[in-house]
Structures are given as C-alpha cells and as structure tokens.
Short mmCIF file of C-alpha atoms and ligand atoms in Angstrom, two decimals:
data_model
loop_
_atom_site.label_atom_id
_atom_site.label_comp_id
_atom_site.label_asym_id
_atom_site.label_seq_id
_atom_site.Cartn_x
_atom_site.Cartn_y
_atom_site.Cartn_z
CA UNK A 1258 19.82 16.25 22.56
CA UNK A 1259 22.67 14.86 20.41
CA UNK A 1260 23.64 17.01 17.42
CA UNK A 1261 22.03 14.85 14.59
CA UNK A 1262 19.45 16.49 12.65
CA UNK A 1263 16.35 14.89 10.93
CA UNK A 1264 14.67 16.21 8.52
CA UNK A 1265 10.69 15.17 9.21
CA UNK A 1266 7.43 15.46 6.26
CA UNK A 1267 4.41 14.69 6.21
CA UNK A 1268 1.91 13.12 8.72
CA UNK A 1269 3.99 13.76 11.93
CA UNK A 1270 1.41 14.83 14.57
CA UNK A 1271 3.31 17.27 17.33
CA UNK A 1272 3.31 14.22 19.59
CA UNK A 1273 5.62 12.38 17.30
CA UNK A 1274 7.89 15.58 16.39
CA UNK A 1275 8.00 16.29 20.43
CA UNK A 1276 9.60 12.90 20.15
CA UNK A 1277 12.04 13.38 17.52
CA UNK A 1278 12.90 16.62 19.02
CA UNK A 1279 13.67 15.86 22.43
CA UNK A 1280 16.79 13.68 20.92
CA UNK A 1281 17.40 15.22 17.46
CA UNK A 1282 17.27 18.85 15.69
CA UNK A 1283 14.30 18.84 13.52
CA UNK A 1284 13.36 19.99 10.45
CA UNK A 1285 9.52 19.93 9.70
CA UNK A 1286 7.95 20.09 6.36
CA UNK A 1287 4.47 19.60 5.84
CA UNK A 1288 4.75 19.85 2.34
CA UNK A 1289 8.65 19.98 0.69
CA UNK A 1290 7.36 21.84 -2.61
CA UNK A 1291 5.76 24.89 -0.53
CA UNK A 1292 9.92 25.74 -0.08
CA UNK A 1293 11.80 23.76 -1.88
CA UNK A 1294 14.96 25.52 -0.71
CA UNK A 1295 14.77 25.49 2.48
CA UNK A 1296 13.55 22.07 2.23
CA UNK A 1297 17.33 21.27 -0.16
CA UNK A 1298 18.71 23.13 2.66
CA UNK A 1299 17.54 20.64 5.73
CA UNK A 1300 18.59 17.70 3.52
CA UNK A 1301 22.09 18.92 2.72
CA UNK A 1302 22.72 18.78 6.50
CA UNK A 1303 20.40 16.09 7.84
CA UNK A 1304 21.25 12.28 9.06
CA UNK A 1305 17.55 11.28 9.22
CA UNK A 1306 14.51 11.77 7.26
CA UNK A 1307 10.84 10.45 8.30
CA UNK A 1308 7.93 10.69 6.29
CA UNK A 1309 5.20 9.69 4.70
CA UNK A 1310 4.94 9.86 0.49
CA UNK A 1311 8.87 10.80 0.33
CA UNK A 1312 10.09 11.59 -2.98
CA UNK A 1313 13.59 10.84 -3.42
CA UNK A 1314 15.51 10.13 -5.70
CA UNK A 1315 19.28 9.17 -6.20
CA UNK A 1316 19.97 13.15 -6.88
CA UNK A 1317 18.14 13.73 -3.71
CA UNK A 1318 20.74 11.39 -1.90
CA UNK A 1319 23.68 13.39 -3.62
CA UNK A 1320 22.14 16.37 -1.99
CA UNK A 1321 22.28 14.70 1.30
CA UNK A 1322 25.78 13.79 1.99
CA UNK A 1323 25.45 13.18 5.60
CA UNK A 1324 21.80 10.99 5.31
CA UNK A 1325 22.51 7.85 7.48
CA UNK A 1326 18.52 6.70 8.03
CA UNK A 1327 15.73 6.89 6.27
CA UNK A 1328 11.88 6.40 7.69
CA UNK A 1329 8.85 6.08 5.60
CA UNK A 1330 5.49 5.95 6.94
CA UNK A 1331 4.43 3.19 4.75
CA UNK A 1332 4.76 -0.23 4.07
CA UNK A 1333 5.12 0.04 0.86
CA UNK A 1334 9.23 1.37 -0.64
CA UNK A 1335 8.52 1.10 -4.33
CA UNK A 1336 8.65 5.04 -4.30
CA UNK A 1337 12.41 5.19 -3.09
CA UNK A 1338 16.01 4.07 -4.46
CA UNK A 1339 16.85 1.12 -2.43
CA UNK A 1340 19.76 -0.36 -4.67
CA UNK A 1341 21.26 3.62 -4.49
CA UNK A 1342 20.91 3.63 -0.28
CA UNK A 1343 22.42 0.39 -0.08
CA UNK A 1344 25.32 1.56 -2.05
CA UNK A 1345 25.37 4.37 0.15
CA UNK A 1346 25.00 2.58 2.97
CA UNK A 1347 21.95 4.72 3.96
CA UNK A 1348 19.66 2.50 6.40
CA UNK A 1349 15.58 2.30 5.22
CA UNK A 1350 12.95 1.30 7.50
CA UNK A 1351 8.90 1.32 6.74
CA UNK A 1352 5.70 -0.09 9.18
CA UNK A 1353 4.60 -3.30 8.23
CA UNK A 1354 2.74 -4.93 10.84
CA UNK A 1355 0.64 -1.83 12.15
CA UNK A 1356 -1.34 -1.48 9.31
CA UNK A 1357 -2.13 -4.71 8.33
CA UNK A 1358 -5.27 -5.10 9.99
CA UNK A 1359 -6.60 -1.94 8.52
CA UNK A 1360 -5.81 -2.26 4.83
CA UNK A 1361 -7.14 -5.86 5.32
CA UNK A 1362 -10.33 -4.05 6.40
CA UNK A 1363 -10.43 -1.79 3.63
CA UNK A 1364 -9.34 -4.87 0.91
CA UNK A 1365 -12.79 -6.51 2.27
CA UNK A 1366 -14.55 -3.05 2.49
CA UNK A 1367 -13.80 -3.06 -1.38
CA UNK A 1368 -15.12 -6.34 -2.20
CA UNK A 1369 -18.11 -6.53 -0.59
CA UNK A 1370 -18.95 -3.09 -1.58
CA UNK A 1371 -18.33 -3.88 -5.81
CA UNK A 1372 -20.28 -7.49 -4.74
CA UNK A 1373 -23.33 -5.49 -3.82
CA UNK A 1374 -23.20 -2.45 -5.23
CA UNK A 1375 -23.04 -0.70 -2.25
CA UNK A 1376 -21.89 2.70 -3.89
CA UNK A 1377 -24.37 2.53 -7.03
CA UNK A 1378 -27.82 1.57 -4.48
CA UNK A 1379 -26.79 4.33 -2.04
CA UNK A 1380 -26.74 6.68 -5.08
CA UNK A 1381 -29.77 5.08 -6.22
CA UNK A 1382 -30.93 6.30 -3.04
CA UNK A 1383 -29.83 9.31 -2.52
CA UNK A 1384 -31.03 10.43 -5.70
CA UNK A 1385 -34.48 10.14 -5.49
CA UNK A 1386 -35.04 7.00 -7.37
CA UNK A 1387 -36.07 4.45 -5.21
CA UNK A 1388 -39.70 4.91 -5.98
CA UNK A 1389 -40.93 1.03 -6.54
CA UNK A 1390 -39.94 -2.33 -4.87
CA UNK A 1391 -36.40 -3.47 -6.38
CA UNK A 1392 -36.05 -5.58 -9.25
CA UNK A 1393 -32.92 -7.53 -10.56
CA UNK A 1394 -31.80 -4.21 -12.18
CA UNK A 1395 -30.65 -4.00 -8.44
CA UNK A 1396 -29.39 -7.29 -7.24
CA UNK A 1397 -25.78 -7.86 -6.64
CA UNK A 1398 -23.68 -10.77 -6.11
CA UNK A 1399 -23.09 -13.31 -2.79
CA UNK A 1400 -19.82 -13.32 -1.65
CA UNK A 1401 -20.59 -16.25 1.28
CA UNK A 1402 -20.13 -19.52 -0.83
CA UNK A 1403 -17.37 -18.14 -3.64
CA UNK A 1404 -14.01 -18.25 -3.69
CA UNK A 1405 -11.36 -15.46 -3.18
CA UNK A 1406 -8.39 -15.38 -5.16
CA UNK A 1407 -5.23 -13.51 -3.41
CA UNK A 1408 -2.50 -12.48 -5.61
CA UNK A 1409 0.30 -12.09 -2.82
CA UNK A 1410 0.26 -14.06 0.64
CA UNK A 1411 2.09 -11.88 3.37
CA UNK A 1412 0.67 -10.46 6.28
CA UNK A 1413 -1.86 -8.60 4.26
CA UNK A 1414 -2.70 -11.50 2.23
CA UNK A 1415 -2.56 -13.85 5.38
CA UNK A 1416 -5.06 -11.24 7.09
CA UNK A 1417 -7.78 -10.70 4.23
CA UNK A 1418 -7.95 -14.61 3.72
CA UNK A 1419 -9.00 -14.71 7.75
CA UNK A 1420 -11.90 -12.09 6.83
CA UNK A 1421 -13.26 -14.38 3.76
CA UNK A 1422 -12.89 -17.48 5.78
CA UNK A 1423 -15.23 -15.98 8.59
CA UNK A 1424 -17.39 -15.10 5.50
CA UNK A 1425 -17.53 -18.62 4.82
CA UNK A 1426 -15.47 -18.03 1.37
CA UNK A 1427 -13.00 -20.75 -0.15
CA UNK A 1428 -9.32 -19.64 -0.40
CA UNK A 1429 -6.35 -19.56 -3.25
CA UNK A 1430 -3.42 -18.11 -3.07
CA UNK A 1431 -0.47 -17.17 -5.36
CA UNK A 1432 2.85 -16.40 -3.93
CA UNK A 1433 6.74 -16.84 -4.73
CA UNK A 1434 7.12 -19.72 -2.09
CA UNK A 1435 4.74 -22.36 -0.34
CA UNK A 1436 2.86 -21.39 2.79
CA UNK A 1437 2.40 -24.93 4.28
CA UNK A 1438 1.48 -23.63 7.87
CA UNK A 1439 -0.89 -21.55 6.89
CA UNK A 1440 -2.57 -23.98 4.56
CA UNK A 1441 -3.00 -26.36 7.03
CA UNK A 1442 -4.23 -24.23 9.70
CA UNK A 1443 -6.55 -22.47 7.28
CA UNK A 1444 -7.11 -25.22 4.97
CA UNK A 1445 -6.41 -22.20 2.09
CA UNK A 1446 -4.50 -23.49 -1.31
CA UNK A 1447 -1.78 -22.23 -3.69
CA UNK A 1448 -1.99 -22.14 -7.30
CA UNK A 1449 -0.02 -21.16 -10.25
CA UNK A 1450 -1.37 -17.21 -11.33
CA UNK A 1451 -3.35 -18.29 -14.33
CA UNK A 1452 -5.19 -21.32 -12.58
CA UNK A 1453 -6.06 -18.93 -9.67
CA UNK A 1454 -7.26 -16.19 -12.13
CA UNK A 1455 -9.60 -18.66 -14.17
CA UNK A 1456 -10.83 -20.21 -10.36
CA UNK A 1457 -11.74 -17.43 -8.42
CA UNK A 1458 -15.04 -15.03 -8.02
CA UNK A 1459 -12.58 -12.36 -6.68
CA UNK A 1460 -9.65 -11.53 -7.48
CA UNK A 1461 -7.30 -9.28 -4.78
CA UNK A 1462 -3.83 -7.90 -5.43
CA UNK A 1463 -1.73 -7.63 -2.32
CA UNK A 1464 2.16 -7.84 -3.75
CA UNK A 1465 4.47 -5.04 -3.31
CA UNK A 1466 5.16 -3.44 -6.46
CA UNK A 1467 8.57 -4.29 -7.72
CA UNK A 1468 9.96 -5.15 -11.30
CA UNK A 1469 8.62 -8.86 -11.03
CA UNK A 1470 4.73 -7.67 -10.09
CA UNK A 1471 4.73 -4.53 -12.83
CA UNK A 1472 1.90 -4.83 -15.14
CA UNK A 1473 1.29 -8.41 -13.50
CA UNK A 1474 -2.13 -8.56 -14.26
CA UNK A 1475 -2.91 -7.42 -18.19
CA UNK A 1476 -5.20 -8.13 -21.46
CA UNK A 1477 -3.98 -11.44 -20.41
CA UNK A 1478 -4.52 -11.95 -17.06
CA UNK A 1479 -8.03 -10.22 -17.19
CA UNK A 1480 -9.21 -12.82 -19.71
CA UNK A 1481 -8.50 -15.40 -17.78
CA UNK A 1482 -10.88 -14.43 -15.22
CA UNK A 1483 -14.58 -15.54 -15.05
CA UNK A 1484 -17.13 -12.69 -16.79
CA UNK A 1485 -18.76 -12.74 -13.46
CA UNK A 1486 -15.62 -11.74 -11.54
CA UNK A 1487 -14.74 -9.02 -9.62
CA UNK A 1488 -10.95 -7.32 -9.41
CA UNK A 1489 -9.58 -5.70 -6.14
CA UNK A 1490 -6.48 -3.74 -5.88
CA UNK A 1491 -5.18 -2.64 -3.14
CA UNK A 1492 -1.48 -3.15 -4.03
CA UNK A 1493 0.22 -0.72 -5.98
CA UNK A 1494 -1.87 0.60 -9.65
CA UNK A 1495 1.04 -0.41 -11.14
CA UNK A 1496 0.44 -4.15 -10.69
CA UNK A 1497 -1.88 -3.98 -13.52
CA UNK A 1498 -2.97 -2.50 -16.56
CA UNK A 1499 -5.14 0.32 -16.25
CA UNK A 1500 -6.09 0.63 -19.76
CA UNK A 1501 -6.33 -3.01 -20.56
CA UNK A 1502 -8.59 -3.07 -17.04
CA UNK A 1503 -11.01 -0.39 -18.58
CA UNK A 1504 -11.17 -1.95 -21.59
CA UNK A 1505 -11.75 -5.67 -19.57
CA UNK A 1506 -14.45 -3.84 -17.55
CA UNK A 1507 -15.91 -2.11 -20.30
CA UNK A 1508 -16.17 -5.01 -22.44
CA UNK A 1509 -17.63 -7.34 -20.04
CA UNK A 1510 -14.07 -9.34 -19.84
CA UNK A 1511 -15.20 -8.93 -15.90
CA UNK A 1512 -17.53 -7.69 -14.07
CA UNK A 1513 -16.82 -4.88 -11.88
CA UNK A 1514 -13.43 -4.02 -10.11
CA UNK A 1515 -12.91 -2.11 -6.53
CA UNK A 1516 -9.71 -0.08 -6.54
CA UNK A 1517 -7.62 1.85 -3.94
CA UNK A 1518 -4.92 2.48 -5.99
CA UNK A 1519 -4.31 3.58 -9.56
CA UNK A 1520 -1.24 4.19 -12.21
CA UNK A 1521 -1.15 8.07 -11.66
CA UNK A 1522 -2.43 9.36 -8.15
CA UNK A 1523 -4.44 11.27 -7.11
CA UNK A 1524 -6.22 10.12 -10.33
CA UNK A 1525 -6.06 11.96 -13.25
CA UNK A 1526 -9.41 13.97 -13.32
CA UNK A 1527 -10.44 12.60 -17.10
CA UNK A 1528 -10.09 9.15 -15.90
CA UNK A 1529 -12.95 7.01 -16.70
CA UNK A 1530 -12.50 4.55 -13.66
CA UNK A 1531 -14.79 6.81 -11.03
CA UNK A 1532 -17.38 6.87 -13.43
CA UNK A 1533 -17.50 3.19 -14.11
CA UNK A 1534 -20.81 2.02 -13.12
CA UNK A 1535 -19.18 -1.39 -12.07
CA UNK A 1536 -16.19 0.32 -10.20
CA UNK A 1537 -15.51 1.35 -6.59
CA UNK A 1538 -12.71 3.46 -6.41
CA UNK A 1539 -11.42 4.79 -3.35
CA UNK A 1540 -8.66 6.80 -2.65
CA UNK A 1541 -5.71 5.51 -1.78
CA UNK A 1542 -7.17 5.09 1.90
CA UNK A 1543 -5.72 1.37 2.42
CA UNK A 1544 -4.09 2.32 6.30
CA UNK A 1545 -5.67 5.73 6.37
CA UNK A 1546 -7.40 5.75 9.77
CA UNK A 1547 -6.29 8.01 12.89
CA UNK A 1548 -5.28 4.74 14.95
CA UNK A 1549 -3.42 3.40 11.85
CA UNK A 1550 -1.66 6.22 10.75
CA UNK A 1551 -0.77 7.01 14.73
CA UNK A 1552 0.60 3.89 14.96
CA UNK A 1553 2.79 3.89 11.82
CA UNK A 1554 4.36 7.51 12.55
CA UNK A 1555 4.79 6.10 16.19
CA UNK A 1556 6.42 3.17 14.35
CA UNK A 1557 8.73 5.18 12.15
CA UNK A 1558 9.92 8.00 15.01
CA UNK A 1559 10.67 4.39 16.64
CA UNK A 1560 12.67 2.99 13.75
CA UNK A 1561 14.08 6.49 12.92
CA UNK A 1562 15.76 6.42 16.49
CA UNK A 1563 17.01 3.18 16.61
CA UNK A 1564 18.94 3.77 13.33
CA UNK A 1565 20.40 6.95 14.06
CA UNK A 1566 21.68 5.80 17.45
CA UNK A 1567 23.51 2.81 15.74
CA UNK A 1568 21.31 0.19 17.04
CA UNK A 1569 19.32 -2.35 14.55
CA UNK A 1570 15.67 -0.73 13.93
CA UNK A 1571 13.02 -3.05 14.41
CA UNK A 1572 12.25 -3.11 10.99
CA UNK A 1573 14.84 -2.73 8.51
CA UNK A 1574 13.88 -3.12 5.11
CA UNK A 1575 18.05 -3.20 4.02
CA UNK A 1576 19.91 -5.59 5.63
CA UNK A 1577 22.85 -4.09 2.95
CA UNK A 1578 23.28 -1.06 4.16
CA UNK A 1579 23.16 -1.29 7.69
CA UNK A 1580 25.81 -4.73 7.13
CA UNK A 1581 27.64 -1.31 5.43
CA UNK A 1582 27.26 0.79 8.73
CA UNK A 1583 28.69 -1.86 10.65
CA UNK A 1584 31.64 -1.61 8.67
CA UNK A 1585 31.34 -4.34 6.58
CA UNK A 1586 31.96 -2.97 3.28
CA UNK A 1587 33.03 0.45 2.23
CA UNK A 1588 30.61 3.04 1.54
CA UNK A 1589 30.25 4.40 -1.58
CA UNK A 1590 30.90 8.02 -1.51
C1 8YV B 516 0.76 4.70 2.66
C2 8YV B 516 0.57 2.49 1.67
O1 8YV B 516 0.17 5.48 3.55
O2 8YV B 516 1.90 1.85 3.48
C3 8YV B 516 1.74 1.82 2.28
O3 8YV B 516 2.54 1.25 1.53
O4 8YV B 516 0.20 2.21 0.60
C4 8YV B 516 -0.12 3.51 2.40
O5 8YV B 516 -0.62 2.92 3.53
C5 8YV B 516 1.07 5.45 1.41
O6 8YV B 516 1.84 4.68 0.56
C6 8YV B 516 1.79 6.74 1.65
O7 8YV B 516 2.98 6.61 2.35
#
C-alpha cells in the first residue's frame, strides 16, 4: 500500500473498494451528508476522490489541499469546477465509452415508448379499462419510416442513430463540427439546429451540458418543431426549458416528450411533467444497469489509479491540469 489516501462515495461495490484499498487508504462514504464532518475530515487529507454524483465545489477544493485526482462515475462533469481543478492542477477523469451502449438503449427505450404510448396503454390496462376492442383514442405513432433528429453527435449520438437506422428511420444530425465518416458510412446528414428542429418526427438531446447547450432548446426551439413531434432528453434538463416545454406540450406546440432528465432532480414532487398524459419520464436511469454501472466504477477505480500513480489515466477529461502535474506550469496554490 502506498500512503495516499482516497476518499471514495457513492456506487463503489466492495469489489471496487477491495481494489482501491489494496493500493490506497480509503475513505468510504455512502452518502457525505449522513457525516458531513467526518466526510470534511477525509477530504482535508485525501489525494483522490471517486464517485458517483460528487458535489464539489471550488470551497470543497480549498478544503482539500492535498487533492491530486479526481474520479467521477459519470460521463457527464457539468456538476464539478473544471476551470478551478485546472488551476489547481487537480487531474479529472469520467467513463465515457462504457455506458454508451446503455443510455443509447434507454434514449430509444424513450422514444418508442412516447411513440406508442407504451406507459399510458399499460395503465389503460392495468386499470381495468380495456373492456372493448381499441379505437383511435388508442393508436400511437410509427416510428419505422420518420426521421430522427439528434441534437449532439458523439458516441451517444453516433450509437442511437445505429438503433433508428436498424428501425429503418432517416437520420439528421446537429453538431459543432462535420462528421464526414460517419455520414458516408451511415448515409446520416447534418443540419443547422433550426432546419433539423422543423425536419424531424423526433427530436433527441445528447450534448453535454455546458454554457453553449444551456437552455438550447426554448419557446423558440419548440416552435419550430412539427405539432406531431416528439422531444427526448436524455442530456442534461438543463439543455432546455422546462417551463417553456410544459407550456409547448400543453399547448399542442408538440406532441408528447420522453425525459430522463429534468432542471431540478429528483423532480420536484409538484411538477406537472409525470402527470403529463403525453410524457414519459423516467428517472435519471440513462447508464443505470448493474453491468453499466459495474463497468463505469471498474472504469473510474481504473482511472483513479493511473492518476494517482503519475501515469496518464485512460481518460482524462483535463489535459490542463495533468500538463500542470508534469510540471509544466505552476500550480496555483
Ligand atoms: C450518471 C450520467 O450516472 O454519466 C452520466 O453523465 O448522466 C449518469 O449516467 C449520473 O450523472 C450520476 O453520476
């Protein structure tokens, strides 16, 4: 064992702390707030910290003087001070690649589910009501035949517009820069945002939330979709407007909307969302399965390691702050 300390929350099975701990000292928190002191404590002394859903902030970091790595169990970073670590020079690593697949699956799960009602019959169902034949009161919508709309083409994008191909979908795409391999392989095509809002039968979000994709998709946005279209999210709630998106799907700007992710989770209890006829709402379940969320601890106690013991981690999110680490630049202290 060397004599660096990590501090570990959240979603670390005992296989993954028996890894941490044959190499590091560990702290284990299931859930910081339940001590907060002894949680300050662990910080104040640690040079690692894995987790999933970490709050910190840059008063956290001051609390942390010796902090050289951090791992989250996500993909997504939105939720932690990068510009502060890099001045810092504290390393960041997430898991991009392991879930893909999975939040992919749960991106399709949502649209075919709002397409065809899937929640609303099985209610319909379970209720009692199916009494008659159906009628159009029950019908949904095809999905073979339309065309998708992805907001976002990175490996999540890239592995949702496989699924609507094999569904015999057409393919749009927004994104910062041209993807010309993957249009001609997949014969998929860019457009500006508004042109791909107006085109498309659904509509998925798959960009990281940062200050460019904030409120991305408001009043605006939602009236340039078709009446008959459908919203996904499984990006960040942030990306759009959740009051203008009530209002859109109240209103009949669109037609329904399948969410795994909201402004304020877990969602605030007087939302309306839930109780949207038109909605699916899940969650936040995009990479929750047990091989997933195996995979992307196993990834971060990987990552974790190769940070603290001065090698590059496999998937460093701050190229700043480990170019710090090496020495080139000063640390801010
Ligand atoms: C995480 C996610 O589990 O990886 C992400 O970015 O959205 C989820 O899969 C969640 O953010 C908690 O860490």
């Amino acid at each position: 064992m060397n004599s660096k300390r990590v501090v570990a929350v959240r979603r670390l099975k005992p296989w993954h702390l028996d890894r941490l701990q044959e190499r590091f000292h560990v702290d284990y928190f299931e859930e910081p707030d339940h001590d907060p002191m002894a949680y300050r404590e662990a910080l104040h002394k640690a040079h690692g910290l894995i987790g999933g859903k970490l709050q910190v902030s840059p008063g956290t970091l001051d609390d942390a003087p010796h902090l050289e790595a951090v791992a989250t169990i996500s993909v997504g970073y939105d939720n932690l001070p990068v510009d502060e670590m890099n001045r810092r020079g504290i390393v960041l690593t997430n898991t991009p690649d392991v879930l893909t697949e999975t939040t992919a699956d749960t991106g399709f799960l949502l649209l075919m589910a709002t397409a065809r009602r899937l929640v609303e019959l099985t209610d319909f169902v379970r209720q009692g009501h199916w009494t008659q034949h159906v009628s159009e009161a029950q019908f949904g919508h095809d999905v073979h035949g339309k065309t998708l709309g992805l907001v976002g083409m990175g490996r999540i994008g890239q592995a949702i517009a496989r699924r609507a191909l094999g569904f015999g979908m057409q393919v749009r795409y927004t994104h910062a820069s041209p993807k010309p391999e993957f249009e001609s392989r997949w014969g998929v095509e860019r457009r500006d945002c508004e042109t791909l809002l107006g085109e498309s039968d659904f509509v998925c979000l798959t960009v990281p939330l940062t200050p460019q994709t904030e409120y991305l998709i408001g009043a605006d946005q939602l009236r340039c979709m078709k009446p008959s279209s459908i919203l996904i999210n499984i990006a960040r709630g942030r990306v759009v407007d959740e009051a203008a998106l009530v209002h859109a799907l109240k209103e009949g700007v669109i037609a329904g909307a399948g969410l795994d992710v909201y402004e304020r989770e877990p969602l605030p209890a007087d939302s309306p969302l839930p109780r949207m006829s038109n909605v699916v709402a899940l969650p936040h379940v995009g990479s929750a399965t047990f091989e997933t969320r195996d995979a992307m601890a196993r990834c971060a106690v990987d990552n974790l390691c190769q940070a603290l013991d001065g090698e590059k981690p496999h998937d460093l999110v701050n190229a700043e702050a480990w170019a710090l680490r090496q020495g080139h630049g000063s640390l801010a202290t």
